[in-house]
mmCIF file with all atom_site columns, C-alpha atoms and ligand atoms in Angstrom:
data_model
loop_
_atom_site.group_PDB
_atom_site.id
_atom_site.type_symbol
_atom_site.label_atom_id
_atom_site.label_alt_id
_atom_site.label_comp_id
_atom_site.label_asym_id
_atom_site.label_entity_id
_atom_site.label_seq_id
_atom_site.pdbx_PDB_ins_code
_atom_site.Cartn_x
_atom_site.Cartn_y
_atom_site.Cartn_z
_atom_site.occupancy
_atom_site.B_iso_or_equiv
_atom_site.pdbx_formal_charge
_atom_site.auth_seq_id
_atom_site.auth_comp_id
_atom_site.auth_asym_id
_atom_site.auth_atom_id
_atom_site.pdbx_PDB_model_num
ATOM   1   C  CA  . MET A 1 1   ? -4.959  88.500 5.422   1.00 47.00 ? 15  MET A CA  1
ATOM   2   C  CA  . ILE A 1 2   ? -3.531  90.580 2.659   1.00 50.00 ? 16  ILE A CA  1
ATOM   3   C  CA  . GLU A 1 3   ? -5.511  94.282 3.180   1.00 49.00 ? 17  GLU A CA  1
ATOM   4   C  CA  . ASP A 1 4   ? -5.970  95.023 -0.105  1.00 51.00 ? 18  ASP A CA  1
ATOM   5   C  CA  . LEU A 1 5   ? -8.307  91.684 -0.175  1.00 56.00 ? 19  LEU A CA  1
ATOM   6   C  CA  . HIS A 1 6   ? -10.712 93.094 1.987   1.00 58.00 ? 20  HIS A CA  1
ATOM   7   C  CA  . ASP A 1 7   ? -13.669 93.405 -0.052  1.00 61.00 ? 21  ASP A CA  1
ATOM   8   C  CA  . LEU A 1 8   ? -13.620 89.541 -1.001  1.00 61.00 ? 22  LEU A CA  1
ATOM   9   C  CA  . TYR A 1 9   ? -14.293 88.386 1.874   1.00 65.00 ? 23  TYR A CA  1
ATOM   10  C  CA  . GLN A 1 10  ? -18.160 88.685 2.136   1.00 79.00 ? 24  GLN A CA  1
ATOM   11  C  CA  . ASP A 1 11  ? -20.245 87.123 4.038   1.00 85.00 ? 25  ASP A CA  1
ATOM   12  C  CA  . MET A 1 12  ? -21.046 83.891 2.609   1.00 88.00 ? 26  MET A CA  1
ATOM   13  C  CA  . ILE A 1 13  ? -17.349 82.961 1.447   1.00 91.00 ? 27  ILE A CA  1
ATOM   14  C  CA  . LEU A 1 14  ? -16.338 83.206 5.301   1.00 90.00 ? 28  LEU A CA  1
ATOM   15  C  CA  . ASP A 1 15  ? -19.304 81.071 6.446   1.00 92.00 ? 29  ASP A CA  1
ATOM   16  C  CA  . HIS A 1 16  ? -18.894 78.534 3.644   1.00 95.00 ? 30  HIS A CA  1
ATOM   17  C  CA  . ASN A 1 17  ? -14.706 79.314 4.446   1.00 94.00 ? 31  ASN A CA  1
ATOM   18  C  CA  . ARG A 1 18  ? -15.607 78.456 8.446   1.00 95.00 ? 32  ARG A CA  1
ATOM   19  C  CA  . ARG A 1 19  ? -18.395 75.419 7.920   1.00 97.00 ? 33  ARG A CA  1
ATOM   20  C  CA  . PRO A 1 20  ? -17.270 73.879 4.350   1.00 97.00 ? 34  PRO A CA  1
ATOM   21  C  CA  . ARG A 1 21  ? -19.774 72.375 2.811   1.00 98.00 ? 35  ARG A CA  1
ATOM   22  C  CA  . ASN A 1 22  ? -19.472 68.615 1.772   1.00 98.00 ? 36  ASN A CA  1
ATOM   23  C  CA  . ARG A 1 23  ? -15.997 69.028 3.306   1.00 98.00 ? 37  ARG A CA  1
ATOM   24  C  CA  . ARG A 1 24  ? -15.667 64.485 3.067   1.00 98.00 ? 38  ARG A CA  1
ATOM   25  C  CA  . ALA A 1 25  ? -13.977 61.488 1.176   1.00 97.00 ? 39  ALA A CA  1
ATOM   26  C  CA  . ILE A 1 26  ? -17.270 59.411 -1.305  1.00 96.00 ? 40  ILE A CA  1
ATOM   27  C  CA  . ALA A 1 27  ? -15.910 55.735 -0.961  1.00 93.00 ? 41  ALA A CA  1
ATOM   28  C  CA  . ASP A 1 28  ? -16.012 53.779 -3.370  1.00 91.00 ? 42  ASP A CA  1
ATOM   29  C  CA  . ALA A 1 29  ? -16.593 57.672 -5.741  1.00 94.00 ? 43  ALA A CA  1
ATOM   30  C  CA  . ASP A 1 30  ? -17.511 56.748 -9.783  1.00 93.00 ? 44  ASP A CA  1
ATOM   31  C  CA  . CYS A 1 31  ? -14.638 59.688 -10.755 1.00 94.00 ? 45  CYS A CA  1
ATOM   32  C  CA  . SER A 1 32  ? -11.719 61.897 -8.672  1.00 95.00 ? 46  SER A CA  1
ATOM   33  C  CA  . ALA A 1 33  ? -9.443  64.059 -9.452  1.00 96.00 ? 47  ALA A CA  1
ATOM   34  C  CA  . VAL A 1 34  ? -6.350  65.433 -7.471  1.00 96.00 ? 48  VAL A CA  1
ATOM   35  C  CA  . GLY A 1 35  ? -5.604  69.945 -8.174  1.00 97.00 ? 49  GLY A CA  1
ATOM   36  C  CA  . HIS A 1 36  ? -3.044  71.702 -6.757  1.00 97.00 ? 50  HIS A CA  1
ATOM   37  C  CA  . ASN A 1 37  ? -2.437  75.865 -7.121  1.00 97.00 ? 51  ASN A CA  1
ATOM   38  C  CA  . PRO A 1 38  ? 1.461   76.205 -6.621  1.00 96.00 ? 52  PRO A CA  1
ATOM   39  C  CA  . LEU A 1 39  ? 1.179   79.513 -6.315  1.00 94.00 ? 53  LEU A CA  1
ATOM   40  C  CA  . CYS A 1 40  ? -0.779  79.692 -3.334  1.00 96.00 ? 54  CYS A CA  1
ATOM   41  C  CA  . GLY A 1 41  ? -0.307  76.758 -1.857  1.00 97.00 ? 55  GLY A CA  1
ATOM   42  C  CA  . ASP A 1 42  ? -3.705  75.067 -2.091  1.00 98.00 ? 56  ASP A CA  1
ATOM   43  C  CA  . ARG A 1 43  ? -4.508  71.392 -2.968  1.00 98.00 ? 57  ARG A CA  1
ATOM   44  C  CA  . VAL A 1 44  ? -7.166  69.759 -3.229  1.00 98.00 ? 58  VAL A CA  1
ATOM   45  C  CA  . THR A 1 45  ? -9.065  66.385 -4.557  1.00 97.00 ? 59  THR A CA  1
ATOM   46  C  CA  . VAL A 1 46  ? -12.735 66.173 -5.771  1.00 97.00 ? 60  VAL A CA  1
ATOM   47  C  CA  . TYR A 1 47  ? -15.050 63.148 -5.255  1.00 97.00 ? 61  TYR A CA  1
ATOM   48  C  CA  . VAL A 1 48  ? -18.159 62.953 -7.717  1.00 96.00 ? 62  VAL A CA  1
ATOM   49  C  CA  . ASN A 1 49  ? -20.602 59.653 -7.724  1.00 96.00 ? 63  ASN A CA  1
ATOM   50  C  CA  . VAL A 1 50  ? -22.377 60.523 -11.779 1.00 95.00 ? 64  VAL A CA  1
ATOM   51  C  CA  . GLU A 1 51  ? -25.647 58.465 -12.094 1.00 94.00 ? 65  GLU A CA  1
ATOM   52  C  CA  . ASP A 1 52  ? -28.380 59.026 -14.825 1.00 94.00 ? 66  ASP A CA  1
ATOM   53  C  CA  . ASP A 1 53  ? -25.683 61.565 -16.266 1.00 94.00 ? 67  ASP A CA  1
ATOM   54  C  CA  . VAL A 1 54  ? -27.068 63.431 -12.824 1.00 96.00 ? 68  VAL A CA  1
ATOM   55  C  CA  . VAL A 1 55  ? -24.788 64.301 -10.461 1.00 97.00 ? 69  VAL A CA  1
ATOM   56  C  CA  . GLU A 1 56  ? -25.648 62.279 -8.048  1.00 97.00 ? 70  GLU A CA  1
ATOM   57  C  CA  . ASP A 1 57  ? -22.761 63.898 -5.167  1.00 98.00 ? 71  ASP A CA  1
ATOM   58  C  CA  . VAL A 1 58  ? -20.411 65.774 -5.305  1.00 98.00 ? 72  VAL A CA  1
ATOM   59  C  CA  . SER A 1 59  ? -17.886 66.285 -2.460  1.00 98.00 ? 73  SER A CA  1
ATOM   60  C  CA  . PHE A 1 60  ? -13.947 67.413 -1.927  1.00 98.00 ? 74  PHE A CA  1
ATOM   61  C  CA  . GLU A 1 61  ? -11.204 67.179 0.995   1.00 98.00 ? 75  GLU A CA  1
ATOM   62  C  CA  . GLY A 1 62  ? -7.944  69.592 1.335   1.00 96.00 ? 76  GLY A CA  1
ATOM   63  C  CA  . SER A 1 63  ? -7.328  72.945 2.583   1.00 94.00 ? 77  SER A CA  1
ATOM   64  C  CA  . GLY A 1 64  ? -6.261  75.845 1.589   1.00 96.00 ? 78  GLY A CA  1
ATOM   65  C  CA  . CYS A 1 65  ? -6.853  79.683 1.739   1.00 95.00 ? 79  CYS A CA  1
ATOM   66  C  CA  . ALA A 1 66  ? -10.288 80.604 2.114   1.00 94.00 ? 80  ALA A CA  1
ATOM   67  C  CA  . ILE A 1 67  ? -11.132 81.323 -1.797  1.00 94.00 ? 81  ILE A CA  1
ATOM   68  C  CA  . SER A 1 68  ? -10.879 78.285 -2.378  1.00 97.00 ? 82  SER A CA  1
ATOM   69  C  CA  . THR A 1 69  ? -11.872 76.618 0.225   1.00 97.00 ? 83  THR A CA  1
ATOM   70  C  CA  . ALA A 1 70  ? -15.093 78.638 0.120   1.00 96.00 ? 84  ALA A CA  1
ATOM   71  C  CA  . SER A 1 71  ? -15.168 78.565 -4.064  1.00 97.00 ? 85  SER A CA  1
ATOM   72  C  CA  . ALA A 1 72  ? -15.289 74.730 -3.351  1.00 98.00 ? 86  ALA A CA  1
ATOM   73  C  CA  . SER A 1 73  ? -17.917 74.229 -0.584  1.00 98.00 ? 87  SER A CA  1
ATOM   74  C  CA  . LEU A 1 74  ? -20.460 76.679 -3.232  1.00 97.00 ? 88  LEU A CA  1
ATOM   75  C  CA  . MET A 1 75  ? -19.617 74.418 -6.190  1.00 98.00 ? 89  MET A CA  1
ATOM   76  C  CA  . THR A 1 76  ? -20.233 71.003 -4.332  1.00 98.00 ? 90  THR A CA  1
ATOM   77  C  CA  . GLU A 1 77  ? -24.091 73.040 -3.556  1.00 97.00 ? 91  GLU A CA  1
ATOM   78  C  CA  . THR A 1 78  ? -24.451 73.597 -6.843  1.00 97.00 ? 92  THR A CA  1
ATOM   79  C  CA  . LEU A 1 79  ? -23.089 70.571 -8.735  1.00 97.00 ? 93  LEU A CA  1
ATOM   80  C  CA  . LYS A 1 80  ? -25.296 68.161 -6.997  1.00 97.00 ? 94  LYS A CA  1
ATOM   81  C  CA  . GLY A 1 81  ? -28.420 67.594 -9.024  1.00 97.00 ? 95  GLY A CA  1
ATOM   82  C  CA  . LYS A 1 82  ? -27.517 68.714 -12.284 1.00 96.00 ? 96  LYS A CA  1
ATOM   83  C  CA  . THR A 1 83  ? -26.496 66.663 -15.119 1.00 96.00 ? 97  THR A CA  1
ATOM   84  C  CA  . VAL A 1 84  ? -22.906 67.097 -16.536 1.00 95.00 ? 98  VAL A CA  1
ATOM   85  C  CA  . ALA A 1 85  ? -24.049 69.131 -19.689 1.00 95.00 ? 99  ALA A CA  1
ATOM   86  C  CA  . GLU A 1 86  ? -24.825 72.203 -17.229 1.00 95.00 ? 100 GLU A CA  1
ATOM   87  C  CA  . ALA A 1 87  ? -21.604 71.093 -14.772 1.00 95.00 ? 101 ALA A CA  1
ATOM   88  C  CA  . ARG A 1 88  ? -19.262 71.892 -17.245 1.00 93.00 ? 102 ARG A CA  1
ATOM   89  C  CA  . ALA A 1 89  ? -21.833 75.108 -18.866 1.00 93.00 ? 103 ALA A CA  1
ATOM   90  C  CA  . LEU A 1 90  ? -21.850 76.237 -15.347 1.00 94.00 ? 104 LEU A CA  1
ATOM   91  C  CA  . PHE A 1 91  ? -18.207 75.903 -15.019 1.00 93.00 ? 105 PHE A CA  1
ATOM   92  C  CA  . LYS A 1 92  ? -17.591 77.495 -18.477 1.00 91.00 ? 106 LYS A CA  1
ATOM   93  C  CA  . ARG A 1 93  ? -19.810 80.541 -16.867 1.00 92.00 ? 107 ARG A CA  1
ATOM   94  C  CA  . PHE A 1 94  ? -18.059 80.957 -14.201 1.00 93.00 ? 108 PHE A CA  1
ATOM   95  C  CA  . HIS A 1 95  ? -14.083 81.196 -15.336 1.00 92.00 ? 109 HIS A CA  1
ATOM   96  C  CA  . GLY A 1 96  ? -16.062 83.863 -17.403 1.00 91.00 ? 110 GLY A CA  1
ATOM   97  C  CA  . LEU A 1 97  ? -17.319 85.349 -13.970 1.00 89.00 ? 111 LEU A CA  1
ATOM   98  C  CA  . ILE A 1 98  ? -13.909 85.659 -12.466 1.00 90.00 ? 112 ILE A CA  1
ATOM   99  C  CA  . THR A 1 99  ? -11.551 86.254 -15.734 1.00 87.00 ? 113 THR A CA  1
ATOM   100 C  CA  . GLY A 1 100 ? -14.348 88.994 -16.702 1.00 82.00 ? 114 GLY A CA  1
ATOM   101 C  CA  . GLU A 1 101 ? -15.068 87.671 -20.404 1.00 79.00 ? 115 GLU A CA  1
ATOM   102 C  CA  . ALA A 1 102 ? -17.913 88.646 -21.691 1.00 67.00 ? 116 ALA A CA  1
ATOM   103 C  CA  . GLU A 1 103 ? -21.110 86.169 -21.193 1.00 68.00 ? 117 GLU A CA  1
ATOM   104 C  CA  . GLU A 1 104 ? -22.890 84.007 -23.985 1.00 69.00 ? 118 GLU A CA  1
ATOM   105 C  CA  . PRO A 1 105 ? -26.658 83.295 -24.609 1.00 67.00 ? 119 PRO A CA  1
ATOM   106 C  CA  . GLY A 1 106 ? -27.589 80.466 -23.157 1.00 67.00 ? 120 GLY A CA  1
ATOM   107 C  CA  . ASP A 1 107 ? -24.975 80.500 -20.022 1.00 71.00 ? 121 ASP A CA  1
ATOM   108 C  CA  . PRO A 1 108 ? -26.669 79.015 -16.649 1.00 77.00 ? 122 PRO A CA  1
ATOM   109 C  CA  . ASP A 1 109 ? -27.471 81.310 -13.823 1.00 84.00 ? 123 ASP A CA  1
ATOM   110 C  CA  . LEU A 1 110 ? -24.381 81.122 -10.955 1.00 88.00 ? 124 LEU A CA  1
ATOM   111 C  CA  . GLY A 1 111 ? -26.814 82.136 -8.861  1.00 87.00 ? 125 GLY A CA  1
ATOM   112 C  CA  . LYS A 1 112 ? -24.627 82.229 -5.440  1.00 88.00 ? 126 LYS A CA  1
ATOM   113 C  CA  . LEU A 1 113 ? -21.059 81.802 -7.239  1.00 91.00 ? 127 LEU A CA  1
ATOM   114 C  CA  . GLU A 1 114 ? -21.713 85.775 -8.308  1.00 87.00 ? 128 GLU A CA  1
ATOM   115 C  CA  . VAL A 1 115 ? -20.327 86.171 -4.773  1.00 87.00 ? 129 VAL A CA  1
ATOM   116 C  CA  . PHE A 1 116 ? -17.186 85.429 -6.356  1.00 90.00 ? 130 PHE A CA  1
ATOM   117 C  CA  . SER A 1 117 ? -16.976 87.949 -8.801  1.00 85.00 ? 131 SER A CA  1
ATOM   118 C  CA  . GLY A 1 118 ? -14.709 90.675 -7.069  1.00 84.00 ? 132 GLY A CA  1
ATOM   119 C  CA  . VAL A 1 119 ? -11.953 87.813 -7.575  1.00 87.00 ? 133 VAL A CA  1
ATOM   120 C  CA  . GLY A 1 120 ? -10.675 88.426 -11.053 1.00 85.00 ? 134 GLY A CA  1
ATOM   121 C  CA  . LYS A 1 121 ? -9.817  92.151 -10.089 1.00 85.00 ? 135 LYS A CA  1
ATOM   122 C  CA  . TYR A 1 122 ? -6.082  90.353 -8.097  1.00 86.00 ? 136 TYR A CA  1
ATOM   123 C  CA  . PRO A 1 123 ? -5.735  87.752 -10.916 1.00 86.00 ? 137 PRO A CA  1
ATOM   124 C  CA  . ALA A 1 124 ? -3.803  85.571 -8.251  1.00 87.00 ? 138 ALA A CA  1
ATOM   125 C  CA  . ARG A 1 125 ? -6.324  84.861 -6.761  1.00 91.00 ? 139 ARG A CA  1
ATOM   126 C  CA  . VAL A 1 126 ? -8.322  83.674 -9.960  1.00 94.00 ? 140 VAL A CA  1
ATOM   127 C  CA  . LYS A 1 127 ? -6.439  80.383 -10.182 1.00 95.00 ? 141 LYS A CA  1
ATOM   128 C  CA  . CYS A 1 128 ? -8.345  80.064 -6.443  1.00 96.00 ? 142 CYS A CA  1
ATOM   129 C  CA  . ALA A 1 129 ? -11.152 80.192 -7.317  1.00 96.00 ? 143 ALA A CA  1
ATOM   130 C  CA  . THR A 1 130 ? -11.180 78.309 -10.161 1.00 96.00 ? 144 THR A CA  1
ATOM   131 C  CA  . LEU A 1 131 ? -8.753  75.285 -9.040  1.00 97.00 ? 145 LEU A CA  1
ATOM   132 C  CA  . VAL A 1 132 ? -11.698 73.199 -7.232  1.00 97.00 ? 146 VAL A CA  1
ATOM   133 C  CA  . TRP A 1 133 ? -13.900 73.713 -10.645 1.00 97.00 ? 147 TRP A CA  1
ATOM   134 C  CA  . HIS A 1 134 ? -10.909 72.910 -12.727 1.00 96.00 ? 148 HIS A CA  1
ATOM   135 C  CA  . THR A 1 135 ? -10.357 69.535 -10.995 1.00 97.00 ? 149 THR A CA  1
ATOM   136 C  CA  . VAL A 1 136 ? -13.942 68.988 -11.417 1.00 96.00 ? 150 VAL A CA  1
ATOM   137 C  CA  . ASN A 1 137 ? -14.047 68.839 -14.943 1.00 94.00 ? 151 ASN A CA  1
ATOM   138 C  CA  . ALA A 1 138 ? -10.698 66.840 -14.803 1.00 94.00 ? 152 ALA A CA  1
ATOM   139 C  CA  . ALA A 1 139 ? -12.880 63.539 -13.135 1.00 95.00 ? 153 ALA A CA  1
ATOM   140 C  CA  . LEU A 1 140 ? -15.978 63.944 -15.060 1.00 94.00 ? 154 LEU A CA  1
ATOM   141 C  CA  . GLU A 1 141 ? -13.662 63.885 -17.770 1.00 91.00 ? 155 GLU A CA  1
ATOM   142 C  CA  . LYS A 1 142 ? -12.342 61.191 -15.991 1.00 83.00 ? 156 LYS A CA  1
ATOM   143 C  CA  . ARG A 1 143 ? -8.872  62.161 -16.361 1.00 71.00 ? 157 ARG A CA  1
ATOM   144 C  CA  . GLN A 1 144 ? -6.147  60.461 -13.369 1.00 63.00 ? 158 GLN A CA  1
ATOM   145 C  CA  . ASP A 1 145 ? -3.114  62.706 -13.798 1.00 68.00 ? 159 ASP A CA  1
ATOM   146 C  CA  . THR A 1 146 ? -2.800  66.288 -11.147 1.00 77.00 ? 160 THR A CA  1
ATOM   147 C  CA  . ILE A 1 147 ? -4.317  68.811 -12.455 1.00 80.00 ? 161 ILE A CA  1
ATOM   148 C  CA  . SER A 1 148 ? -2.203  71.966 -12.175 1.00 85.00 ? 162 SER A CA  1
ATOM   149 C  CA  . THR A 1 149 ? -2.739  75.809 -12.160 1.00 84.00 ? 163 THR A CA  1
ATOM   150 C  CA  . GLU A 1 150 ? 0.580   76.361 -13.833 1.00 77.00 ? 164 GLU A CA  1
HETATM 151 ZN ZN1 . LIG B 2 .   ? -5.860  79.999 -2.733  1.00 64.02 ? 3   LIG B ZN1 1
#
């Protein structure tokens, strides 16, 4: 583990990396997408079931660094029960938090996802944290191609 990343590995990130939530496939998922971050080697497949415009179930499989795994785990916890519109708004808000872009009025509360606020200081890690969000976004848009951060 790289020394200067130490302050990124907060307890919640470590916990979600050790015991990822919703790390499983969904058989016959309504939508799924594959994401790849060549810079770090993170790979993720996201599965989503949508019913009446609500994210009824969301899960992931894959392998990657602690940041990408924890981000995927926390994302699935956060998105379950949200509407598709809320999921998109959260993606925008999360992306803004990580990249340091200004918040817009009406952006949703990120809750636990705030633990990733320190990631913005490490540009190479931004892609690790946002990969799974780009991937779920692609799944919700039913894009079939592999999403790459490059
Ligand atoms: Zn990574």
